[in-house]
Short mmCIF file of C-alpha atoms in Angstrom, two decimals:
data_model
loop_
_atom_site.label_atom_id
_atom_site.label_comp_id
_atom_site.label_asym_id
_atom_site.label_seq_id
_atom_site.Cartn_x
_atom_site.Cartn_y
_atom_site.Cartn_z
CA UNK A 60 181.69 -56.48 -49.68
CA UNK A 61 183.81 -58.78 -46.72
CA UNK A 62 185.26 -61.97 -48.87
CA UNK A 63 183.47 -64.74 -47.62
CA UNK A 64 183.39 -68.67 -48.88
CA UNK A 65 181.97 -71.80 -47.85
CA UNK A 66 182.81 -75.50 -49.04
CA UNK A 67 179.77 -77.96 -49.17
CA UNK A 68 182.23 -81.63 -49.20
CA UNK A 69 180.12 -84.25 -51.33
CA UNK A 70 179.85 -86.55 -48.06
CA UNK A 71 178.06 -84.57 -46.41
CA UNK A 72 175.20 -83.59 -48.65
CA UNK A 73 171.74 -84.37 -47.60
CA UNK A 74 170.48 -87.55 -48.97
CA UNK A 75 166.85 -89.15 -49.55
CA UNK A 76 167.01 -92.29 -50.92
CA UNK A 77 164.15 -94.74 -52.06
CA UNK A 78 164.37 -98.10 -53.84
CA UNK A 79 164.20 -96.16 -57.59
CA UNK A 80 165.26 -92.92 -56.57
CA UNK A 81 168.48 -91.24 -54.51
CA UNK A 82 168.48 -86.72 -53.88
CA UNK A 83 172.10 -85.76 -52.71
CA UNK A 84 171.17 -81.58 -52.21
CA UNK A 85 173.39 -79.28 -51.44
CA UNK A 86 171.57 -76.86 -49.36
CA UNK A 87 168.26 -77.71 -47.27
CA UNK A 88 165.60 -79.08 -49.12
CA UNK A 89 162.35 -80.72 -48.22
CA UNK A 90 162.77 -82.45 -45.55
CA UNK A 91 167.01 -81.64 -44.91
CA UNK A 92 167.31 -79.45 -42.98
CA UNK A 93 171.13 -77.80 -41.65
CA UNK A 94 172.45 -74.53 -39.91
CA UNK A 95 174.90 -74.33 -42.93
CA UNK A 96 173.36 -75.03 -45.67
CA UNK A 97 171.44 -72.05 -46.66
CA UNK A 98 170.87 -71.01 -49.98
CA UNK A 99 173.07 -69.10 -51.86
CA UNK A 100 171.60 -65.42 -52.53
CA UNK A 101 169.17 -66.83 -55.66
CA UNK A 102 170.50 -69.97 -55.76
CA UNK A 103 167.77 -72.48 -53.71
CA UNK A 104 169.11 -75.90 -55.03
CA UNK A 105 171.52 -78.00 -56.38
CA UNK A 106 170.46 -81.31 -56.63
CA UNK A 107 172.08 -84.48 -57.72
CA UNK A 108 169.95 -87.10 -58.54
CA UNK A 109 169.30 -90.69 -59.59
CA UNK A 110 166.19 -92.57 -61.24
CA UNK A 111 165.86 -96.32 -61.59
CA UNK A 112 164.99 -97.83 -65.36
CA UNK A 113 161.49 -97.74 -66.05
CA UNK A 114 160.79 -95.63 -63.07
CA UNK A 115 159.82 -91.63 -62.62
CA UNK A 116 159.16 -88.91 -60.43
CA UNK A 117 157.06 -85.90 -60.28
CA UNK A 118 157.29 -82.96 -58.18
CA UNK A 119 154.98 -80.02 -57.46
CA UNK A 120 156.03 -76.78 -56.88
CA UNK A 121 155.04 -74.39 -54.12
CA UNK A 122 156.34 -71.08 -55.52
CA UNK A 123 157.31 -69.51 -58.58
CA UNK A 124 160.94 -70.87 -59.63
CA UNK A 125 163.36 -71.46 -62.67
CA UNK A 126 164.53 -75.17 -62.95
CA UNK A 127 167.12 -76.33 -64.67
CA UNK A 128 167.72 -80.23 -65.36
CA UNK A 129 171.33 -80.94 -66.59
CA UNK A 130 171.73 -84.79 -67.36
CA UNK A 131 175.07 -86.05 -66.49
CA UNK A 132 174.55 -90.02 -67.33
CA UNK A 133 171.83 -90.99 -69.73
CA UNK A 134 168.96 -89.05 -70.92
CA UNK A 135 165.69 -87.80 -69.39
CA UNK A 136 162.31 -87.35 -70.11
CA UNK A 137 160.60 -83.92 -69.09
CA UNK A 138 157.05 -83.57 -69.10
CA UNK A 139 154.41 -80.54 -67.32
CA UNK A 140 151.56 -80.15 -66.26
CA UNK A 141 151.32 -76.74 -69.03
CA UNK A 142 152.01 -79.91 -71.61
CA UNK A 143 155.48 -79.17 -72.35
CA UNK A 144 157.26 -82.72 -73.12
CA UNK A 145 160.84 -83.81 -74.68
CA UNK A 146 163.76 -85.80 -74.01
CA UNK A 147 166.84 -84.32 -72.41
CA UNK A 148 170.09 -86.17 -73.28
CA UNK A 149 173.84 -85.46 -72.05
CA UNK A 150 175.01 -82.53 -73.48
CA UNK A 151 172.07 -81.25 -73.09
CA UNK A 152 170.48 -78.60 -70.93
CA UNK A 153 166.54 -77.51 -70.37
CA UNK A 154 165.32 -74.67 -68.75
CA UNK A 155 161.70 -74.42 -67.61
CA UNK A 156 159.70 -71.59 -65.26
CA UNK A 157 157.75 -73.67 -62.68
CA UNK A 158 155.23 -71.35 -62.08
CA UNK A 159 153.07 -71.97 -58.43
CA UNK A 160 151.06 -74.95 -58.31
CA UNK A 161 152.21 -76.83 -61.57
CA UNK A 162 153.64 -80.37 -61.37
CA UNK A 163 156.25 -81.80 -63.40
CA UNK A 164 157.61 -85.04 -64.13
CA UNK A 165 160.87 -86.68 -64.61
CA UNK A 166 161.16 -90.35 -65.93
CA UNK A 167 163.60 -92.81 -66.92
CA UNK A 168 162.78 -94.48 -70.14
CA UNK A 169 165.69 -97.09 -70.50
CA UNK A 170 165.10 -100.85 -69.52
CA UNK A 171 168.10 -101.57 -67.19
CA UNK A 172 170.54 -98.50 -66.84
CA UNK A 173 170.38 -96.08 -64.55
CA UNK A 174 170.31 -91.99 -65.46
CA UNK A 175 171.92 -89.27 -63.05
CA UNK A 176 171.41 -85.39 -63.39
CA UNK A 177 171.70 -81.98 -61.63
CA UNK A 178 168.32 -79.95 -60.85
CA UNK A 179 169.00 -76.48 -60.36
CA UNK A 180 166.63 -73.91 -58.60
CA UNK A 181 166.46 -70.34 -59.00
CA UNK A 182 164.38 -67.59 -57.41
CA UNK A 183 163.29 -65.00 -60.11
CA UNK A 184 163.69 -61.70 -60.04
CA UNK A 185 160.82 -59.50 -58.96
CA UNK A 186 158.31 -58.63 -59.83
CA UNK A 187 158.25 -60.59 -63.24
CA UNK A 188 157.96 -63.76 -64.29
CA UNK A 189 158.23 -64.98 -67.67
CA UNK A 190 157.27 -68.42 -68.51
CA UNK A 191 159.49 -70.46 -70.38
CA UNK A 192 160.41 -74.10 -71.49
CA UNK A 193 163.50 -74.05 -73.77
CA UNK A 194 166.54 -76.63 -74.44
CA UNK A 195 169.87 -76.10 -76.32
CA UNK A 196 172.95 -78.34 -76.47
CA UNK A 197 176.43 -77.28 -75.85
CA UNK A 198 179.33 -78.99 -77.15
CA UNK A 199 182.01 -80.59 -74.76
CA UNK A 200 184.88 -81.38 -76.98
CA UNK A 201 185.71 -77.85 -76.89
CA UNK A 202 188.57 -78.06 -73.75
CA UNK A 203 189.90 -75.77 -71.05
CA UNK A 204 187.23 -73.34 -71.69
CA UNK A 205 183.77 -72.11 -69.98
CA UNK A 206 181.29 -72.58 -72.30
CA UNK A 207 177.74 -70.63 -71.46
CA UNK A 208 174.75 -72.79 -70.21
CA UNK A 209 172.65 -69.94 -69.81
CA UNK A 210 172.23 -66.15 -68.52
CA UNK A 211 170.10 -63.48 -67.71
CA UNK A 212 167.07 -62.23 -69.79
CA UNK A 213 168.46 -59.01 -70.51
CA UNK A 214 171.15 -60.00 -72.63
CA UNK A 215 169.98 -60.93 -76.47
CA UNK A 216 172.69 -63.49 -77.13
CA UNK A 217 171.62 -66.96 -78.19
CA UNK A 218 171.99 -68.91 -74.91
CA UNK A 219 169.15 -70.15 -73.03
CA UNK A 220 167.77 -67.13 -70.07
CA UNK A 221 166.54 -67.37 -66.92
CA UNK A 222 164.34 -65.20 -65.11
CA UNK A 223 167.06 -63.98 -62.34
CA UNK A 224 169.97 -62.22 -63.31
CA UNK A 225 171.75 -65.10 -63.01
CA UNK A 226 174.61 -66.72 -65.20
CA UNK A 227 175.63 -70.33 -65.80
CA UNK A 228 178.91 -71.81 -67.54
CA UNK A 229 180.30 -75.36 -67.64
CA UNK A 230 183.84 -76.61 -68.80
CA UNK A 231 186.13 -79.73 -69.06
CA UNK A 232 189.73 -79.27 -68.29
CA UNK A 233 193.06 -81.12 -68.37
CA UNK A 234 195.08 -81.80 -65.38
CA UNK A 235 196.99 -78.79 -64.64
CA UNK A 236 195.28 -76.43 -67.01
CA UNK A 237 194.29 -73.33 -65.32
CA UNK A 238 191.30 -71.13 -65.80
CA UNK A 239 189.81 -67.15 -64.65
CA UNK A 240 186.31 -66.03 -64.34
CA UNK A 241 185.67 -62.64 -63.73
CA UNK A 242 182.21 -61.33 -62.71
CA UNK A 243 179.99 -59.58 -64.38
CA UNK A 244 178.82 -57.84 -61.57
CA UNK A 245 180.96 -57.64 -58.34
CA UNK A 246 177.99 -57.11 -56.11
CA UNK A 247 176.65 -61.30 -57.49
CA UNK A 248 178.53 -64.56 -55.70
CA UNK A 249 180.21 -66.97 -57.49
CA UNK A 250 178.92 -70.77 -57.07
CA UNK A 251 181.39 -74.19 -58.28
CA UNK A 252 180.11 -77.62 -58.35
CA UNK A 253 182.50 -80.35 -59.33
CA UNK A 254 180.99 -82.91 -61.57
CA UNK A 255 184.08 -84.82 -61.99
CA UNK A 256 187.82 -84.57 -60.75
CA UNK A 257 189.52 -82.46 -58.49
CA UNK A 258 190.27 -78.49 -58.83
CA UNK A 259 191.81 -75.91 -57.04
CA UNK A 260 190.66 -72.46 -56.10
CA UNK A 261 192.80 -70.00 -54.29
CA UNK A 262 194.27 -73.06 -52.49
CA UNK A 263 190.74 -74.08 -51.52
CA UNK A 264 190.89 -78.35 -52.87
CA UNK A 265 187.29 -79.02 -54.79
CA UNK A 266 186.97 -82.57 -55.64
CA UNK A 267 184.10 -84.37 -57.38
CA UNK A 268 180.61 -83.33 -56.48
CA UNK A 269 182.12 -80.92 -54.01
CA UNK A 270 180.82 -77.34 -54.15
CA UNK A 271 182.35 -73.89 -53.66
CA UNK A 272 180.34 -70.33 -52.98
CA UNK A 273 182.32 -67.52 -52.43
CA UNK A 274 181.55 -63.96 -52.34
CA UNK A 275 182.99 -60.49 -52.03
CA UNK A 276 185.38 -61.11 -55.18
CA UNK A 277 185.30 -59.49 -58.71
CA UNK A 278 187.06 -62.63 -60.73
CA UNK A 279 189.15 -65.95 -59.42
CA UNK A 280 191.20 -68.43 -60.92
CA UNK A 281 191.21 -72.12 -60.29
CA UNK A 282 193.16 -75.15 -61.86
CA UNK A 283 192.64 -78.82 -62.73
CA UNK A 284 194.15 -81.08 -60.69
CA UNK A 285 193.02 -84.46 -62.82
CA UNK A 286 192.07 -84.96 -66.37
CA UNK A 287 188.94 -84.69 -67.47
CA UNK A 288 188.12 -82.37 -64.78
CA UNK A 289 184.11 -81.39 -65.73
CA UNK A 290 183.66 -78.05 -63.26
CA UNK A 291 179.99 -75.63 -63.31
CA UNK A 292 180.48 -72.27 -62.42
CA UNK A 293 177.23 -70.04 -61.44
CA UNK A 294 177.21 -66.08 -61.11
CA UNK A 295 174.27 -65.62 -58.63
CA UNK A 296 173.05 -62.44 -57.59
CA UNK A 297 172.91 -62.59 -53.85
CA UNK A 298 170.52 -59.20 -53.00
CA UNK A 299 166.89 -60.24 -53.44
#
C-alpha cells in the first residue's frame, strides 16, 4: 500500500455553533461539507464538542454506528432511547451501538460550568451488529505510555469492543519523551488527534486538537514536544 497522510489543522475544522452548544468535526458532518475531509476508512467522525450548564442535546441516528463519548472537561450524562442511562466523567470512556432510528441524548447537569468531549463514530463491520452500551475508566497517571480505550470484538481481553475491527489507545507524555505504535494489521490506517500540546510525527508538527491519518505504514514513532502532551491514537481498518 502507497504511504499516504493527511493533516486536519484545528482552525480549520467545521464548526456549528448555537448559544448552548459548539461541534468542531473533523471530517464532513451534517451540514459541513469539504473536498478533504472524507472519512477515514471506518472512521466517520471525530467530534469535539461543547454543552452549556443546564442545557442538552439529542441526536438521532440514520444508520447503524458505534459511538464513543470521551469527556475531556467535566462529566456527561448519557441517556437512549433503548433506556440505557449513566454519567460519564473524565477518565472515563462509554461505548454504545446506535442502532438505526434510535435517539440519544447528551446533557449537562452542572449549574454554571461548561463540559467539553470527543464523539467518535464508527461504521461496523458487516454483516453483524452487536448491540452494546458499556463504560470503563482508564487511569491517566500512568505516563509516556498508550493505554487501551478499546478494540475489536474478537479479542477477549478486558477493554471495552467495538463492532469494527477497530482499535483505540490514549496517552499523556512529557516534553521530549518519545513513543512507537506498531499496527496490528498493516493493511488498517493509523488516526492521531491531539487533545493537548504539541507532538511530532515523522517531522509532521501536531499541535492541540490537530489530527493526523496516515496510511500505508506498519508502525511510527512520534515525540512530545510540551508537557503534558494528552495524544489518541486510532487503528482503523480502511477496506469496508
Amino acid at each position: 500500500m502507497e504511504k499516504q497522510a493527511q493533516i486536519y489543522k484545528a482552525d480549520q475544522r467545521g464548526c456549528s455553533e448555537s448559544e448552548i452548544f459548539r461541534r468542531f468535526c473533523t471530517f464532513n458532518f451534517d451540514d459541513y461539507r469539504a473536498i478533504s475531509r472524507h472519512a477515514f476508512g471506518a472512521l466517520y467522525a471525530v467530534n469535539d464538542e461543547t454543552l452549556a450548564a443546564g442545557n442538552k442535546i439529542v441526536r438521532h441516528v440514520e444508520e447503524n454506528f458505534d459511538i464513543i463519548l470521551l469527556p475531556l472537561v467535566g462529566g456527561i450524562v448519557y441517556k437512549d432511547s433503548l433506556g440505557n442511562q449513566d454519567i460519564v466523567g473524565t477518565e472515563e470512556i462509554r461505548i454504545f451501538s446506535a442502532h438505526k432510528g434510535m435517539s440519544y441524548e447528551i446533557t449537562n447537569s452542572y449549574e454554571e460550568e461548561l463540559v467539553n468531549y470527543i464523539q467518535i463514530w464508527l461504521r461496523p463491520d458487516k454483516p453483524f451488529f452487536t448491540s452494546q452500551s458499556n463504560q470503563q475508566n482508564f487511569n491517566l497517571s500512568e505516563r509516556n505510555i498508550l493505554i487501551p480505550l478499546f478494540e475489536g470484538k474478537i479479542s477477549d481481553s478486558p477493554v471495552l469492543k467495538t463492532n469494527a475491527t477497530a482499535d483505540g489507545f490514549i496517552g499523556i507524555f512529557d516534553g521530549r519523551k518519545e513513543g512507537k505504535y506498531k499496527l496490528k494489521n498493516p493493511h488498517n490506517g493509523l488516526f492521531t488527534f491531539v487533545i493537548n500540546g504539541a507532538f511530532e510525527f515523522e517531522n509532521r508538527l501536531i499541535e492541540s486538537r490537530d489530527a493526523l491519518s496516515i496510511s500505508g505504514i506498519s508502525e511510527i514513532a512520534f515525540e512530545a514536544l510540551s508537557e503534558n502532551a494528552i495524544l489518541l491514537i486510532l487503528e482503523i481498518p480502511l477496506k469496508r
